[in-house]
Short mmCIF file of C-alpha atoms in Angstrom, two decimals:
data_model
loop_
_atom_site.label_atom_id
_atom_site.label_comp_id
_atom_site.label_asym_id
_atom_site.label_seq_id
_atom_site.Cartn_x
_atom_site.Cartn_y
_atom_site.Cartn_z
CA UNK A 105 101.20 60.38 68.24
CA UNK A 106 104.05 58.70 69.36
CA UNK A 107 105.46 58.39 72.58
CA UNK A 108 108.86 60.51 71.86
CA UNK A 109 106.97 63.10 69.88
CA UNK A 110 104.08 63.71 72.60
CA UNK A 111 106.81 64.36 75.28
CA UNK A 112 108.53 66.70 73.25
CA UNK A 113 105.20 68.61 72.28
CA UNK A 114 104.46 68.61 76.56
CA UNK A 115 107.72 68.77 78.01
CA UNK A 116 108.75 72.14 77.76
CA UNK A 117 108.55 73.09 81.54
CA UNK A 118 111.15 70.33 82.25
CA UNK A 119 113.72 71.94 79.81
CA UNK A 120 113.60 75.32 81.49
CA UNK A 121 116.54 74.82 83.93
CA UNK A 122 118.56 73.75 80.63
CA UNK A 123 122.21 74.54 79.99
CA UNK A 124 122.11 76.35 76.56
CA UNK A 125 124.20 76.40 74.20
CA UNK A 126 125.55 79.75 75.53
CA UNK A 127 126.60 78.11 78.55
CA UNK A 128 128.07 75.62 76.93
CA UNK A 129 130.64 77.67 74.83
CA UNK A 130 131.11 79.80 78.04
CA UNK A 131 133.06 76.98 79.64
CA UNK A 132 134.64 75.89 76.36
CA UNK A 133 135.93 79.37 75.42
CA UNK A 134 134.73 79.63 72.08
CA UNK A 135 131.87 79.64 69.50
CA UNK A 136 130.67 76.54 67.98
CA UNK A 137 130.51 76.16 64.11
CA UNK A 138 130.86 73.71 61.03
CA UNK A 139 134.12 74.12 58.36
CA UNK A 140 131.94 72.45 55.86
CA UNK A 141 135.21 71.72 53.25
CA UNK A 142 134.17 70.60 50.17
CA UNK A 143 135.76 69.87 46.98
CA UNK A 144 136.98 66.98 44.44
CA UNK A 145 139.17 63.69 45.33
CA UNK A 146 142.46 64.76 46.16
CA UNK A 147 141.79 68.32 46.27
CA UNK A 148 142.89 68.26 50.04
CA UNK A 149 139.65 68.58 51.90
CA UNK A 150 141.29 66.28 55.07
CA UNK A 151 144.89 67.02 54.82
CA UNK A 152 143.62 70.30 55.20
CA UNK A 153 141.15 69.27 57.83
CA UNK A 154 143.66 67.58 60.31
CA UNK A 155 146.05 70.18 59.90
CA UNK A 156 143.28 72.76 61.09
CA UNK A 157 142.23 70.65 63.72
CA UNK A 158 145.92 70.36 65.05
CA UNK A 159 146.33 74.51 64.73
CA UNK A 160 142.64 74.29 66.96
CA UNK A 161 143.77 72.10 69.26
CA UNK A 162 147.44 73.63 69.99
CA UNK A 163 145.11 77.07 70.97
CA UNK A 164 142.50 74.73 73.79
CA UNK A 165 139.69 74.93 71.03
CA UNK A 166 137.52 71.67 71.03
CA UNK A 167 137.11 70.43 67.55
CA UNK A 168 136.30 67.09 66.10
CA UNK A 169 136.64 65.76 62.01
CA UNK A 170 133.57 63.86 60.43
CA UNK A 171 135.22 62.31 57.54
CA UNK A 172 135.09 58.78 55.22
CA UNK A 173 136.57 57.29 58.27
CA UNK A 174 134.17 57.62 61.06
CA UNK A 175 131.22 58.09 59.36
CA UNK A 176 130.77 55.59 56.32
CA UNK A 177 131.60 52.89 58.75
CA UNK A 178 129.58 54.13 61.56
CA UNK A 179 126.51 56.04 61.03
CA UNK A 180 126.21 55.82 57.49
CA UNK A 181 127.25 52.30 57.30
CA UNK A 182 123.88 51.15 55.92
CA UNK A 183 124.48 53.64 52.98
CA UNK A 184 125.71 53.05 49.53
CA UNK A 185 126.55 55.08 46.96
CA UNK A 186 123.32 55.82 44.72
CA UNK A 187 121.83 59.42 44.22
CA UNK A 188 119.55 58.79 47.00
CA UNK A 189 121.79 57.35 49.24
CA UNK A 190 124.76 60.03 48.53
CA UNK A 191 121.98 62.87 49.48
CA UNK A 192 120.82 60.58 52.51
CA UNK A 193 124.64 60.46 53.68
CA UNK A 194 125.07 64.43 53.45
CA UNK A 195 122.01 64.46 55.29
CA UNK A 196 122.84 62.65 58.12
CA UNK A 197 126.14 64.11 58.47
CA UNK A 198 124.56 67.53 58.36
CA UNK A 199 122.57 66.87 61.49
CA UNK A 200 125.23 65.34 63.05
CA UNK A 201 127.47 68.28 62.20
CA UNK A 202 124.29 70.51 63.81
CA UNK A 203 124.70 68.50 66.79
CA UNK A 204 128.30 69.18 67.45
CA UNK A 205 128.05 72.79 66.07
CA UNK A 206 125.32 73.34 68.85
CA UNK A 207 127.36 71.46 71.81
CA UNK A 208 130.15 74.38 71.21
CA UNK A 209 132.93 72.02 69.04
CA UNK A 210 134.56 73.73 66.10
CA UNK A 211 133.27 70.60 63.77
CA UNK A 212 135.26 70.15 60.59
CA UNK A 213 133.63 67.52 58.19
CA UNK A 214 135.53 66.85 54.95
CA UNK A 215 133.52 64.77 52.33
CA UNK A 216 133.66 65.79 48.67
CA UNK A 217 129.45 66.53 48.87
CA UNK A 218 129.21 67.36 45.67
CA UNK A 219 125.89 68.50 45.22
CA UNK A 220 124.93 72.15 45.78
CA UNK A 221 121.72 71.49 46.90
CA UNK A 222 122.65 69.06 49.50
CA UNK A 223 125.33 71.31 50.96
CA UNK A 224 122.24 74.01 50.70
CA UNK A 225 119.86 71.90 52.72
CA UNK A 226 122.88 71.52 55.87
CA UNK A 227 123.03 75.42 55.96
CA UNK A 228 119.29 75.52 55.55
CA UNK A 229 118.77 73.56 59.07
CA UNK A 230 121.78 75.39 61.08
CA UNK A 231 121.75 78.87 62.59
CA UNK A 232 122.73 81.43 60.57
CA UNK A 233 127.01 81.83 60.55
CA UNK A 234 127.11 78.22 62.12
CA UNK A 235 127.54 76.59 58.33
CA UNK A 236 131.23 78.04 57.22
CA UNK A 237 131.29 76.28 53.26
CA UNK A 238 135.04 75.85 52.65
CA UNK A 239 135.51 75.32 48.50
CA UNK A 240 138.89 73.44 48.21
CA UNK A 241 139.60 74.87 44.97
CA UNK A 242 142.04 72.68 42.88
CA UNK A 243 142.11 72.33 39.11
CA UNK A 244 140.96 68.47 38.48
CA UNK A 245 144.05 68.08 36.10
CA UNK A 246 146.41 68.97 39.34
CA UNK A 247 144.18 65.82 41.63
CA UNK A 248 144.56 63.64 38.70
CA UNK A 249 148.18 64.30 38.24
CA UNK A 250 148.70 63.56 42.56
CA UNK A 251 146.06 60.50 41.88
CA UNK A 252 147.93 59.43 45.18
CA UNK A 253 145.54 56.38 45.18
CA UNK A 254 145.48 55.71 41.72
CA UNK A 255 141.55 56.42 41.69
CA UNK A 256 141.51 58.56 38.47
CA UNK A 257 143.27 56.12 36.84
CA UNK A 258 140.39 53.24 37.58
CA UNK A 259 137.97 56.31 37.09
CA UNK A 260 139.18 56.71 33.46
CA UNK A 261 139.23 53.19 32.84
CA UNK A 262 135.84 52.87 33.94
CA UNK A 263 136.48 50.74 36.85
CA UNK A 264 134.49 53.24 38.95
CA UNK A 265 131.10 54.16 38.24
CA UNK A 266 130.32 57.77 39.02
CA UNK A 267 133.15 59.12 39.78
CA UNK A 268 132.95 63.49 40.93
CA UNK A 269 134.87 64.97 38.27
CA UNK A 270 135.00 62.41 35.40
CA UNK A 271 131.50 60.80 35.23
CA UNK A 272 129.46 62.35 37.73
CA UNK A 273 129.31 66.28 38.27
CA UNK A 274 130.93 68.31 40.96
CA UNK A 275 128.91 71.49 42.08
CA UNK A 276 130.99 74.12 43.17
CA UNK A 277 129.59 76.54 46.00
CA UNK A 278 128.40 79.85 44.37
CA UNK A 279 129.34 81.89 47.70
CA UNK A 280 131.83 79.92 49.40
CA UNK A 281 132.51 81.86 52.68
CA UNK A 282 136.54 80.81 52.17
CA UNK A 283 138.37 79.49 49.21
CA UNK A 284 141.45 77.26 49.35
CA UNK A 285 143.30 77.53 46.40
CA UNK A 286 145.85 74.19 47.36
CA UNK A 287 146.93 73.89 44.03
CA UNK A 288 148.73 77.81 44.75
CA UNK A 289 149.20 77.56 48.26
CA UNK A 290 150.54 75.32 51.05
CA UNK A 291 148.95 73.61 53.31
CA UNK A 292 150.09 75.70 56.54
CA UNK A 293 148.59 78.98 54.43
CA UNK A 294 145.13 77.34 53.91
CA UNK A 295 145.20 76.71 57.96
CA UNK A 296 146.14 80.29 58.53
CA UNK A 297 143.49 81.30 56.14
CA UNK A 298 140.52 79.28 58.06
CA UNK A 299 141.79 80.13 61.30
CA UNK A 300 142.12 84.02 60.39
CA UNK A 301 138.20 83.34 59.07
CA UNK A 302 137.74 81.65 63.01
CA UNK A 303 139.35 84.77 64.58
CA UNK A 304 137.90 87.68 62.48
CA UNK A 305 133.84 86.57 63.10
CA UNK A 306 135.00 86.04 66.36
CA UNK A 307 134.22 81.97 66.70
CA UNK A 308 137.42 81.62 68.21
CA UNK A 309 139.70 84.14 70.27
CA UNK A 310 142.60 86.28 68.60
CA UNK A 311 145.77 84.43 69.36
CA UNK B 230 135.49 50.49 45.80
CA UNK B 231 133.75 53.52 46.31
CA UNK B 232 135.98 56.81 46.40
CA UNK B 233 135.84 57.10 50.42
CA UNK B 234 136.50 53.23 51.33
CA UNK B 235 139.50 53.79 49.27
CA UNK B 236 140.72 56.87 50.94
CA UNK B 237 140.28 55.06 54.08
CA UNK B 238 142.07 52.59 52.80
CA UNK B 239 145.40 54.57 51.36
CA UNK B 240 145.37 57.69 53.61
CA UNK B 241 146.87 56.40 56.82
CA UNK B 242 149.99 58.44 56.50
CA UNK B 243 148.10 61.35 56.16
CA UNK B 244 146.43 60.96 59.54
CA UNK B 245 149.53 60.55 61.61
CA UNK B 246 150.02 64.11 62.55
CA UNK B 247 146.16 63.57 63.99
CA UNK B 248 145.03 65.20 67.18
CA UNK B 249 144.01 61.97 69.35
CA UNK B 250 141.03 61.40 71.48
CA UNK B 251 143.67 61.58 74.47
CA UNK B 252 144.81 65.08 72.95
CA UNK B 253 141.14 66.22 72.84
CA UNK B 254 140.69 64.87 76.20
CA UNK B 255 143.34 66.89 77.68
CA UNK B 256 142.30 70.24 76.50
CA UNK B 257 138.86 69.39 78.22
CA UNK B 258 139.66 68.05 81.17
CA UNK B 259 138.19 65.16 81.64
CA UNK B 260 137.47 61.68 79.72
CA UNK B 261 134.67 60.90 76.86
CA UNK B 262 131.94 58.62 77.91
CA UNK B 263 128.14 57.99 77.19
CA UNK B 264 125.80 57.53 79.94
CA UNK B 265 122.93 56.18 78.71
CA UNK B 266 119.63 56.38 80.71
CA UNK B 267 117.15 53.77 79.55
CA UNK B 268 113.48 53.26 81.25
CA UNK B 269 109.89 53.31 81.02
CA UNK B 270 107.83 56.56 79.80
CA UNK B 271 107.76 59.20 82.48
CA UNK B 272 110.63 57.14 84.62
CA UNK B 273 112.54 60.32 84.38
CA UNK B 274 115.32 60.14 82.03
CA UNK B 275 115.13 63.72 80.51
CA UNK B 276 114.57 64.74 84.21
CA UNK B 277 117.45 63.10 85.37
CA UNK B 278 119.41 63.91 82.27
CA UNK B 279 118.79 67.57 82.03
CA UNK B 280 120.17 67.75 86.18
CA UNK B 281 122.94 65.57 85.73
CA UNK B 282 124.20 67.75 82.36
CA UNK B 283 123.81 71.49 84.84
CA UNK B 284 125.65 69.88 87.57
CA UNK B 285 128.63 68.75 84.80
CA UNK B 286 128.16 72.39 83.77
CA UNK B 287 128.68 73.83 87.10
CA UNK B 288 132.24 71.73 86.89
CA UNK B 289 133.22 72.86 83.75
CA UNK B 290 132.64 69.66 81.96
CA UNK B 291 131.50 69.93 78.45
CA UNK B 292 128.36 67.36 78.26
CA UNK B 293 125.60 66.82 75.63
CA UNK B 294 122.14 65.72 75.86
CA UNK B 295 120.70 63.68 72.56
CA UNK B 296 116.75 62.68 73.15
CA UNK B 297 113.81 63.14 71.35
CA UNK B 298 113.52 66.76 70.97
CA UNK B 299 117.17 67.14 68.70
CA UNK B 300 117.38 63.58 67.16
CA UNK B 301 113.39 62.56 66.03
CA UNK B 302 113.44 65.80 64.55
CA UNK B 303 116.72 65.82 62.98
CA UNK B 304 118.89 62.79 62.35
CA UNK B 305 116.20 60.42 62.44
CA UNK B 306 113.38 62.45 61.05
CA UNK B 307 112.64 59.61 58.25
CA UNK B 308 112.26 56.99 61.04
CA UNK B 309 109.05 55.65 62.09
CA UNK B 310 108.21 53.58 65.16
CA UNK B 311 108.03 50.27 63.56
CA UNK B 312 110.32 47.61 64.85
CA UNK B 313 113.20 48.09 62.20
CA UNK B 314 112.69 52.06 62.88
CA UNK B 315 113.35 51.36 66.52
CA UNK B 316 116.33 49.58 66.18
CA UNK B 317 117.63 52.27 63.73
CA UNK B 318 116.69 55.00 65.43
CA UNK B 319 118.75 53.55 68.48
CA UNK B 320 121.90 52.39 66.10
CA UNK B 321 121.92 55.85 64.71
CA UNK B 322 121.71 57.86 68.42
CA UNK B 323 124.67 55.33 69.41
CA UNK B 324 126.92 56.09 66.39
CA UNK B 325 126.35 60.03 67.90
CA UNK B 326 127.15 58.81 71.05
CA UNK B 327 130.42 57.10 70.32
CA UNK B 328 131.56 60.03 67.93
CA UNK B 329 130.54 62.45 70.85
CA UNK B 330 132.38 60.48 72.96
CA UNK B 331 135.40 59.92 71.20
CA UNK B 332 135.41 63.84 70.79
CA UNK B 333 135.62 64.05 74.97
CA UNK B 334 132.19 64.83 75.73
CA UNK B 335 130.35 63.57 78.50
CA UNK B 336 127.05 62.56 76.59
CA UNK B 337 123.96 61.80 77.75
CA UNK B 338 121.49 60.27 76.01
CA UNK B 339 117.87 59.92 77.39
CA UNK B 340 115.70 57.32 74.98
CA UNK B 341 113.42 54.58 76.25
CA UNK B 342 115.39 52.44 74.30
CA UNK B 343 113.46 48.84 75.38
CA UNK B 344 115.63 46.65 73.80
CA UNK B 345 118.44 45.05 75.27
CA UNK B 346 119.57 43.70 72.27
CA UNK B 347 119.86 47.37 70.53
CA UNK B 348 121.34 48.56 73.81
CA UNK B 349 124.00 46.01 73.60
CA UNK B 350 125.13 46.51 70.13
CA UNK B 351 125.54 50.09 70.87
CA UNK B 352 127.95 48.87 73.78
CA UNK B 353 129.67 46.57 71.32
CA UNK B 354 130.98 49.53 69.07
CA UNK B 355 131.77 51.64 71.53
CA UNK B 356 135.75 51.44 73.29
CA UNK B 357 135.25 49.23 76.77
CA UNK B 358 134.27 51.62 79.59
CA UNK B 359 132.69 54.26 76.71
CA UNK B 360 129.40 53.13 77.42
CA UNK B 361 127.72 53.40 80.62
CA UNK B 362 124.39 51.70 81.04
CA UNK B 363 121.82 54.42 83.25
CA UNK B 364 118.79 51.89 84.56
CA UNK B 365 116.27 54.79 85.50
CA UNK B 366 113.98 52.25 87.38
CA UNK B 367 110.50 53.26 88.21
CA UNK B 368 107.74 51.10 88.89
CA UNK B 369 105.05 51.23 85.63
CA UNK B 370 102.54 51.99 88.54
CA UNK B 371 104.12 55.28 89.61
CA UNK B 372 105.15 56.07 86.11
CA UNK B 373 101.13 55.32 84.87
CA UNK B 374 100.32 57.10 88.23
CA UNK B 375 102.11 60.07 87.34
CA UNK B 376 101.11 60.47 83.68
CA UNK B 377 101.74 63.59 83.09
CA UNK B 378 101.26 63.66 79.69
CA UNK B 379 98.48 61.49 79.85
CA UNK B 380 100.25 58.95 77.44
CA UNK B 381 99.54 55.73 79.42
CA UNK B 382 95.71 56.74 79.84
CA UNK B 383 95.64 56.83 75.88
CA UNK B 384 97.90 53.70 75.83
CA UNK B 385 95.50 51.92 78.05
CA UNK B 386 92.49 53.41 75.84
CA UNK B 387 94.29 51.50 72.90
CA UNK B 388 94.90 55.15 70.96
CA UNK B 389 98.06 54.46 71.38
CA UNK B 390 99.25 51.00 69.69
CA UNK B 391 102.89 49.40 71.01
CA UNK B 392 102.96 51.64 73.75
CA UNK B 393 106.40 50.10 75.75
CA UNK B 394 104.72 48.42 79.28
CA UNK B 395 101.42 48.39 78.46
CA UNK B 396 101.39 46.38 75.18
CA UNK B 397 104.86 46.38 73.83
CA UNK B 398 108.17 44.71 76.04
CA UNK B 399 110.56 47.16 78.33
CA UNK B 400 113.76 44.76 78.90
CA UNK B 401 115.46 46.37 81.72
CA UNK B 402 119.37 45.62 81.17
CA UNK B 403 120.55 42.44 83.57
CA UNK B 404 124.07 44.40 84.25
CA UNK B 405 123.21 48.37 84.16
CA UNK B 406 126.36 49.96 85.20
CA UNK B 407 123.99 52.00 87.36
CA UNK B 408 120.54 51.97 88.44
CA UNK B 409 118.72 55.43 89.75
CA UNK B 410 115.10 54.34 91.32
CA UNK B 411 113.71 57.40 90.32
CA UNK B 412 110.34 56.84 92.99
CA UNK B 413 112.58 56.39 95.83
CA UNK B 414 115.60 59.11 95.30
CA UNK B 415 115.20 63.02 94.52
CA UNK B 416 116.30 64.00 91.66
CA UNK B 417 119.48 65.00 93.63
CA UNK B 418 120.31 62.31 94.60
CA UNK B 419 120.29 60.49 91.32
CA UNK B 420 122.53 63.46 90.29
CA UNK B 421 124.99 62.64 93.14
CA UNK B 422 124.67 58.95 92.28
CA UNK B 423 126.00 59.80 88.85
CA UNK B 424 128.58 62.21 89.44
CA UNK B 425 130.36 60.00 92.03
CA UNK B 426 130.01 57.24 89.41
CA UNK B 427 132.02 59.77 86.62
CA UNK B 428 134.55 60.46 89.82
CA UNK B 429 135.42 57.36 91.27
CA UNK B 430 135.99 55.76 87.74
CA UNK B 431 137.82 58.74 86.56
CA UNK B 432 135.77 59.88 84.20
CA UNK B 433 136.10 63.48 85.62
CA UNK B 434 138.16 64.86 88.41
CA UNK B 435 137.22 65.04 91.54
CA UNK B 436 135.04 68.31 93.21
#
């Protein structure tokens, strides 16, 4: 047995004086959970994100984005893009999600995750109501038409391998606890929509 | 290019409107740091750890511990204890650290983490002044004297191969930010020692 893995199996006693969880979103005011968002390129998973997390912060609730940009130069740096690695990167940023759901923060994490059974496996290893799955519904003809970075384009040209929505599948929730239809609505009703989710399970206080 | 690298790449407008690590700072109170306790087996990290995060409770700082019982059997579940596991398993619990940090918590991470080169590259990512270096310094004696898991008896009985001070390296760091000799200070006082660190660098408001 190893070292790390023998004190957790003996240690127990030690962690009895612990600050839980509870204790922790006492002083923070608020329930911790996961907006999972999930959807195709350019659907609007983080302009929807940061917008959320700016309607969060103006109310004192601590929330933090995982996105592209802090975690597939960070933690998942070592990862590339195969079928294994693309599960191993959910993966990781499920735990990590767990982590920040558990220290009291209103995580947001916006990555397309495409696969259902990856997004399955996150809810699988959080409390139950922790893992909020967010489908940012929009029509792939409407994020092709936007194609604000011109990666449809390359996708149909076959300049990128594997691309969700052209040549590689995109697995839309079955039960999505929220939609976000952004194709239909703007982008201050899809933060009043998540926020009136927040309020009404009581993760966050009415304002 | 991969979908994400080229969001990062194109998206910078988007993230303007962003809530900054200063903004998430505010609402808490206090700045983001990482103090990371390093030291032999039964030093008293975890001890030390678990005291310092009740006291930052009893403050109303929001703190998080990461150690062995929420990251070997989450994040790095697939890691072994081989060398290139090691230093994984440590880049991995520093990427947490610095995106806990950057979020405004006061984390606390308690690993043995031996190396000083791993150590160091986690200080390299991390902003100047993010990382502070926790030398929990106990003699091996007192720690193999204590034993209360009986680790270093099966170490010494060879059950337990690279077991770190008995027959793998422990490289104390030459320039810990602090050092706590756990067989000469309560656990209080190592609390204190800590606190008045966070307060005199401003870290977190005075009492």
């Amino acid at each position: 047995m190893s070292t790390e893995t023998a004190r957790k199996a003996t240690n127990i006693v030690w962690h009895q004086g612990n600050v839980t969880r509870d204790d922790r979103e006492k002083i923070l005011g608020h329930k911790g959970c996961t907006l999972w968002f999930t959807g195709l390129s350019g659907s609007g998973k983080s302009t929807v994100a940061v917008a959320v997390e700016k309607a969060l912060w103006e109310r004192g609730v601590s929330s933090f984005i995982l996105d592209g940009d802090n975690i597939r130069h960070g933690l998942n740096s070592n990862l590339g893009f195969s079928p294994a690695d693309r599960t191993e990167n959910i993966r990781r940023i499920g735990e990590v999600a767990k982590l920040f759901t558990e220290a009291g923060s209103v995580n947001l994490t916006a990555f397309i995750s495409p696969y259902r059974d990856d997004r399955d496996k996150v809810r699988a290893i959080m409390q139950p109501g922790d893992f909020i799955e967010v489908l940012i519904d929009c029509p792939i003809e409407e994020c092709e038409k936007r194609d604000v970075k011109g990666l449809y384009k390359k996708a149909r040209a076959g300049e990128i391998p594997e691309f969700t929505g052209i040549s590689a599948p995109y697995e839309a929730p079955n039960k999505p606890e929220l939609t976000l239809r952004t194709a239909e609505k703007s982008v201050d009703e899809c933060v009043v929509a998540c926020l009136e989710y927040l309020e009404s399970k009581g993760y966050i206080p009415a304002a």
